[in-house]
Tab-separated table of C-alpha atoms in Angstrom:
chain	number	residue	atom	x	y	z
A	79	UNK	CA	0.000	0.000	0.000
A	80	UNK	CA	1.222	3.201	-0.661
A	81	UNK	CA	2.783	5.451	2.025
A	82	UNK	CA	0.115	7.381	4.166
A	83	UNK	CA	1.111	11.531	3.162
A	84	UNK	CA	1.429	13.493	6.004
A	85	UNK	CA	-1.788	15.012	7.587
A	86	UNK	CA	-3.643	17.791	5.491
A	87	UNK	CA	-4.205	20.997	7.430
A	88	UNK	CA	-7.766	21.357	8.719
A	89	UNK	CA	-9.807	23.442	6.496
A	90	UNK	CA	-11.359	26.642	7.494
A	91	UNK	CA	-14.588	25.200	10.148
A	92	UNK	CA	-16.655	28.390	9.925
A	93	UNK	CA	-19.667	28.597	12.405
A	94	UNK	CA	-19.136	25.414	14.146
A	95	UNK	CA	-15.787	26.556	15.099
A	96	UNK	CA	-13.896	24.356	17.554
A	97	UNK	CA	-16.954	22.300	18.400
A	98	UNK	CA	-16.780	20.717	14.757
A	99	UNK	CA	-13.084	19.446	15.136
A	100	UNK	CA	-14.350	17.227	17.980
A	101	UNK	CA	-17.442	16.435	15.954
A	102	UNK	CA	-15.286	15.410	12.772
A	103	UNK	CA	-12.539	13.894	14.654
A	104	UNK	CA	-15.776	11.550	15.999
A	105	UNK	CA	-16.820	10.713	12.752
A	106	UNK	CA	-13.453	9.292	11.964
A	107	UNK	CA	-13.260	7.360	14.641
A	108	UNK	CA	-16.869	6.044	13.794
A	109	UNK	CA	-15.282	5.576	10.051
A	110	UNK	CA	-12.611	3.519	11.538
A	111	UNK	CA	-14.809	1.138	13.472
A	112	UNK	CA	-16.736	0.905	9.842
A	113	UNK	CA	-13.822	-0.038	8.518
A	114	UNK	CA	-11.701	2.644	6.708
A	115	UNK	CA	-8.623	1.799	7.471
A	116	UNK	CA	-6.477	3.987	5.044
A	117	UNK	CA	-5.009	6.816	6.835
A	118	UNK	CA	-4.776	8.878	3.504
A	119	UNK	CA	-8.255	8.522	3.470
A	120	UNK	CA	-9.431	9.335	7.272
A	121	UNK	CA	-6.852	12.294	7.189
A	122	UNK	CA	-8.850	13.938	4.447
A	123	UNK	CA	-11.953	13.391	5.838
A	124	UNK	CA	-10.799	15.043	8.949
A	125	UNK	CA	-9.306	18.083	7.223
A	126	UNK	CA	-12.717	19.061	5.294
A	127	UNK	CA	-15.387	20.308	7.438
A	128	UNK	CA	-18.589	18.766	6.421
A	129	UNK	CA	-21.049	20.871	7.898
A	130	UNK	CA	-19.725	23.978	5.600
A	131	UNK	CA	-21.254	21.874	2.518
A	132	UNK	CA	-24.831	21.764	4.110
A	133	UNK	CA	-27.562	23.841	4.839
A	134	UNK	CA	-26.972	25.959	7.974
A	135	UNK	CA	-30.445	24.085	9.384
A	136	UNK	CA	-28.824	20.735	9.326
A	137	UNK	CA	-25.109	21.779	10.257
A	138	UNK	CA	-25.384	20.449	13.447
A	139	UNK	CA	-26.016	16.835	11.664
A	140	UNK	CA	-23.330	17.257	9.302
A	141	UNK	CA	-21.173	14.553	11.288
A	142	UNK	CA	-23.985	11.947	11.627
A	143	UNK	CA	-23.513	9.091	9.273
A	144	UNK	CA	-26.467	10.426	7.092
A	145	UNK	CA	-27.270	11.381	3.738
A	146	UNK	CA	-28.276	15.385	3.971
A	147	UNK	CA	-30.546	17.394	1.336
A	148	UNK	CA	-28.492	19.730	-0.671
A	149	UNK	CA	-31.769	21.216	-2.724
A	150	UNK	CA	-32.581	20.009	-6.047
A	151	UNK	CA	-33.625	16.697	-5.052
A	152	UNK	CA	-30.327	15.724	-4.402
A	153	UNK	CA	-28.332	14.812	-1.673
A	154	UNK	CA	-24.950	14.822	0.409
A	155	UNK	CA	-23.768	11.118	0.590
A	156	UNK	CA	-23.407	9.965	4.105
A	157	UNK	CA	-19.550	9.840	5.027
A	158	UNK	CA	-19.015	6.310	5.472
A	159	UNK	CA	-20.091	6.046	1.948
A	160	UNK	CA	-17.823	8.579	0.685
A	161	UNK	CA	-15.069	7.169	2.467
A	162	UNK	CA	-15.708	3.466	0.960
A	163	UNK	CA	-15.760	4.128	-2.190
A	164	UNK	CA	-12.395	6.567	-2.141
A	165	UNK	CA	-10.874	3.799	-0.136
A	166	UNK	CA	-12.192	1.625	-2.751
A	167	UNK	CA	-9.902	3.205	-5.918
A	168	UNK	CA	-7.119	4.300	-3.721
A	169	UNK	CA	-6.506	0.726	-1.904
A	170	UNK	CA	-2.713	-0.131	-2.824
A	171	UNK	CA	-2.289	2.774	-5.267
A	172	UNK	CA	-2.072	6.840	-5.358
A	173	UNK	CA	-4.342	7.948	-8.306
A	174	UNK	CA	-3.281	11.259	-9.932
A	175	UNK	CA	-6.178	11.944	-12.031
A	176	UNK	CA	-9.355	11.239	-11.108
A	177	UNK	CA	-13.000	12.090	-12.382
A	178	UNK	CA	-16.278	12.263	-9.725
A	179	UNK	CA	-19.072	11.874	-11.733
A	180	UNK	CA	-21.869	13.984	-9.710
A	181	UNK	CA	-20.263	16.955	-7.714
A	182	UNK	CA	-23.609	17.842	-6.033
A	183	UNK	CA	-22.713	20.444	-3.082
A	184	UNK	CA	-18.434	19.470	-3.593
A	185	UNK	CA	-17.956	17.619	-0.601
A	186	UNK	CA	-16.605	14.415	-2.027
A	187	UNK	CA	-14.298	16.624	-4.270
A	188	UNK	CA	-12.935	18.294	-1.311
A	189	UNK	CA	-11.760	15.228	0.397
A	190	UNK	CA	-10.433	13.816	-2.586
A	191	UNK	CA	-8.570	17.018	-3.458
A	192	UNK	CA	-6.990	16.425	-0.022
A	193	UNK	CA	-5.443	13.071	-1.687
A	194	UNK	CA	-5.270	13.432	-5.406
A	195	UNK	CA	-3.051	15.863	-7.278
A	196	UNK	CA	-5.542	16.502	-10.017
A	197	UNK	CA	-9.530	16.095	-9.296
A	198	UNK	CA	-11.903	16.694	-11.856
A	199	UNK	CA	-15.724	16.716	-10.965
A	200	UNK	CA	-18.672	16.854	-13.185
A	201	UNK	CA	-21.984	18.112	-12.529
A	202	UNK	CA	-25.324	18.344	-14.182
A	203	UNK	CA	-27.433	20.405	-12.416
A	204	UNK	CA	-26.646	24.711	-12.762
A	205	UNK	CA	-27.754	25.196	-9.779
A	206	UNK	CA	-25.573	22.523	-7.694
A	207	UNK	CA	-22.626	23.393	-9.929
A	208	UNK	CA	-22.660	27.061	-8.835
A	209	UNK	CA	-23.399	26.320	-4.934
A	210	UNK	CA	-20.210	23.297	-5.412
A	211	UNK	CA	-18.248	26.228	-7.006
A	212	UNK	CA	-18.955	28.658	-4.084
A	213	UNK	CA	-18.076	26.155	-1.591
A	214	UNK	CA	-14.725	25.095	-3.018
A	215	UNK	CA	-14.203	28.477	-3.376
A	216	UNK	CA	-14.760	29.349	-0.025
A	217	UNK	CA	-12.096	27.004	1.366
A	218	UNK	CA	-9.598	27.757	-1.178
A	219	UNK	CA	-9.505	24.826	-3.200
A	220	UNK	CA	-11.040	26.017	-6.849
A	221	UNK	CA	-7.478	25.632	-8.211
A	222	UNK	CA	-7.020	21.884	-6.837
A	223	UNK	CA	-10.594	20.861	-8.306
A	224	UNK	CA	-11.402	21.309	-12.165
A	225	UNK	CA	-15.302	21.906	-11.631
A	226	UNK	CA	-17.963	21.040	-14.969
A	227	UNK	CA	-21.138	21.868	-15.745
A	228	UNK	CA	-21.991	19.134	-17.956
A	229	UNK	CA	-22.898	15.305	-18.596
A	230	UNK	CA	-21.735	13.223	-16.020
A	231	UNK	CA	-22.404	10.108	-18.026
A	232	UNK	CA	-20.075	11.209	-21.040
A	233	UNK	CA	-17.358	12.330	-18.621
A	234	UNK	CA	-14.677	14.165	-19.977
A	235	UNK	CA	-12.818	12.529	-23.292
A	236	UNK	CA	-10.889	15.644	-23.477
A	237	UNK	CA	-9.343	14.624	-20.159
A	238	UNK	CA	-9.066	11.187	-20.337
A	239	UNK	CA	-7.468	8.676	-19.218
A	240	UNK	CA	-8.467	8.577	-15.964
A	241	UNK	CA	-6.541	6.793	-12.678
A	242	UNK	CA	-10.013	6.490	-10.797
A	243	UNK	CA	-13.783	7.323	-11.496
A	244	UNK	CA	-16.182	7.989	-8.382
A	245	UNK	CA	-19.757	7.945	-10.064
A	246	UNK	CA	-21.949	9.831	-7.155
A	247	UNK	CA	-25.374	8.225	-8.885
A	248	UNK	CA	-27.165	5.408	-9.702
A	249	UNK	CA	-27.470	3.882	-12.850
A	250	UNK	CA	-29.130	0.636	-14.235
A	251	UNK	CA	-25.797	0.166	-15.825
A	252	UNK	CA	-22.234	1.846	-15.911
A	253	UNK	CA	-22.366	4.597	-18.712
A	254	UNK	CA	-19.827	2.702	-21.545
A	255	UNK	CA	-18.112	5.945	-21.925
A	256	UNK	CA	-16.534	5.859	-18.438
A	257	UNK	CA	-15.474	2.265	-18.635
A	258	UNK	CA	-13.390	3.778	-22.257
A	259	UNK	CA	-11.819	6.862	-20.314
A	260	UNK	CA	-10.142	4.452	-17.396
A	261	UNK	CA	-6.440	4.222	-17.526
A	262	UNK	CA	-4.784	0.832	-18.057
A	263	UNK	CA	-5.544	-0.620	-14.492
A	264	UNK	CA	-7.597	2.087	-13.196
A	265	UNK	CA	-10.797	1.772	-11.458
A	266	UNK	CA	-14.452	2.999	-11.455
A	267	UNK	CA	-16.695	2.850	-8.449
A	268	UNK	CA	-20.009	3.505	-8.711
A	269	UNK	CA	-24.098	2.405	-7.401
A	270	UNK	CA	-25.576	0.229	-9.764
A	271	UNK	CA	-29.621	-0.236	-9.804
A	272	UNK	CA	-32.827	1.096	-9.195
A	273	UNK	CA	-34.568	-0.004	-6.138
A	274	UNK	CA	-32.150	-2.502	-5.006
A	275	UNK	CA	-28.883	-0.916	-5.660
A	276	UNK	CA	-25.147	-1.940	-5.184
A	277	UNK	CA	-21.467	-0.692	-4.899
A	278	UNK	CA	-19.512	-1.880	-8.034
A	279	UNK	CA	-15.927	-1.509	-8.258
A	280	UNK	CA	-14.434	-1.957	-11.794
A	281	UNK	CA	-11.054	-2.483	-13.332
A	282	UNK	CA	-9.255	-2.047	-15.943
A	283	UNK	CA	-7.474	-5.277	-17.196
A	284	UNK	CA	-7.050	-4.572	-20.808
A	285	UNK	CA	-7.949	-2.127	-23.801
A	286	UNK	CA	-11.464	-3.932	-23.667
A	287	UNK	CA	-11.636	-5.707	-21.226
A	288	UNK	CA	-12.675	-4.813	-17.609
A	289	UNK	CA	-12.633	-6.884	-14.163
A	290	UNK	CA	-15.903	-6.383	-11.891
A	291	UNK	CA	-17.181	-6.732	-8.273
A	292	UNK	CA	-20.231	-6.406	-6.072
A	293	UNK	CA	-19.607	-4.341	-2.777
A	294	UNK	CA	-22.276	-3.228	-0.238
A	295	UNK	CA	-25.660	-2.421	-0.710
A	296	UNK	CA	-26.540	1.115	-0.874
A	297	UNK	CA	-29.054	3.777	-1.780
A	298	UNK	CA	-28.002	6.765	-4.101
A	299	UNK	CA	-30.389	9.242	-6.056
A	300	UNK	CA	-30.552	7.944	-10.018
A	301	UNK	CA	-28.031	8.784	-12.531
A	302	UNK	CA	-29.489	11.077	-15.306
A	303	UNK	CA	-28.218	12.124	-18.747
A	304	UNK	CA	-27.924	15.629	-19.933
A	305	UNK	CA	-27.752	18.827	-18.095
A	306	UNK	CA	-30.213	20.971	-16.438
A	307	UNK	CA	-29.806	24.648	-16.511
C-alpha cells in the first residue's frame, strides 16, 4: 500500500468553530470502526469540514452518518459512503487523475482534493454546480478541483485517461463511456440499480476488457443524462 502523506491541514470550520473538530474527529473514529482503514483517506476526511457543505439548518447533523438534502432533489452522501468508495480506488495505489461523476454540493471533491493531485468533478445540475463552485471556493480549493457543468455520463474525453472514477449516482448500468476513459488498471466505483442498488468496483485489465465486483448495498439518487440549466 502506498505510504500514508502526512496530515492535510484542517480546512477553514466556519460557524461550528472548535466544536466541529471534535465532531469530525468523531466521525473518523466512527469511520474507523466501519472499517476505513487507510489513513490517507481518514486524514482527508478530517481536514474538510462537512457541515460547511450543508444547509446551515442541518449543520449540526453534518457529522452523523447520514445522507443530507443539498436542494434540487439531491443529496450529500453519508460519510461512510464517501469514504468506501475513495478507499475503494485508492486501496494499494495513489491515483493522480481522477473524475467524480456527480459533484452535487463538492464535498466528495474536497476530500479527494486532499489526496489526489488533479480532481476533476462533473456536474449536471446549474444550480448545484454554482453552490459546489462557491463552496470550493470558499475554502480555497477552486485551483485543486477542475469543476464542470456538464454530462456526467459522457465524462470528460478531453481529459481522459483517468486513474479512478467515483460515479456519485445510480445507474441501471455503468455509462460505456466511463469504462473507455479508465487508464490501463484504473478503477471505477459507482451504485448500480434502481430499487435494489449496489457498490460496483471496476477495473481495468485490458484495452477492452474490464474486471468487476459487487460491494455493499446502498441507496443513491438515479443517474441522469444531460444537463439541467
Amino acid at each position: 500500500m502506498p505510504r500514508a502523506p502526512a496530515q492535510p491541514a484542517p480546512l477553514a470550520s466556519g460557524n461550528l468553530g472548535l466544536n466541529s473538530d471534535r465532531l469530525r474527529q468523531a466521525m473518523v473514529q466512527r469511520l474507523r470502526t466501519q472499517g476505513i482503514v487507510d489513513e490517507r483517506v481518514l486524514n482527508a476526511m478530517a481536514a474538510v469540514p462537512r457541515h460547511l457543505f450543508v444547509d446551515e439548518a442541518l449543520a449540526s447533523r453534518a457529522y452523523e452518518d447520514a445522507a443530507l438534502p443539498i436542494g434540487h432533489s439531491q443529496t450529500i452522501s453519508q460519510p461512510w459512503v464517501v469514504a468506501r468508495m475513495i478507499a475503494a480506488v485508492c486501496e494499494d495505489r495513489a491515483p493522480a487523475r481522477v473524475l467524480e461523476v456527480g459533484a452535487g454540493c463538492g464535498y466528495q471533491a474536497a476530500v479527494l482534493a486532499q489526496i489526489v493531485r488533479e480532481v476533476h468533478a462533473i456536474e449536471r445540475i446549474r444550480g448545484l454546480y454554482e453552490l459546489a463552485r462557491g463552496h470550493l471556493r470558499a475554502l480555497r480549493l477552486a485551483t485543486r478541483v477542475r469543476l464542470i457543468h456538464g454530462d456526467g455520463m459522457l465524462g470528460v474525453p478531453g481529459v481522459a485517461p483517468f486513474d479512478a472514477i467515483v460515479v456519485a449516482a445510480a445507474g441501471l448500468a455503468i455509462p460505456q463511456a466511463l469504462l473507455d476513459q479508465l487508464a490501463p488498471g484504473g478503477r471505477l466505483i459507482a451504485p448500480e440499480g434502481s430499487t435494489h442498488q449496489r457498490l460496483v468496483l471496476i477495473e481495468r485489465t485490458g484495452a477492452t476488457a474490464w474486471s468487476r465486483k459487487e460491494l455493499e448495498a446502498v441507496r443513491f439518487v438515479p443517474l441522469r443524462a444531460g444537463i439541467q440549466s
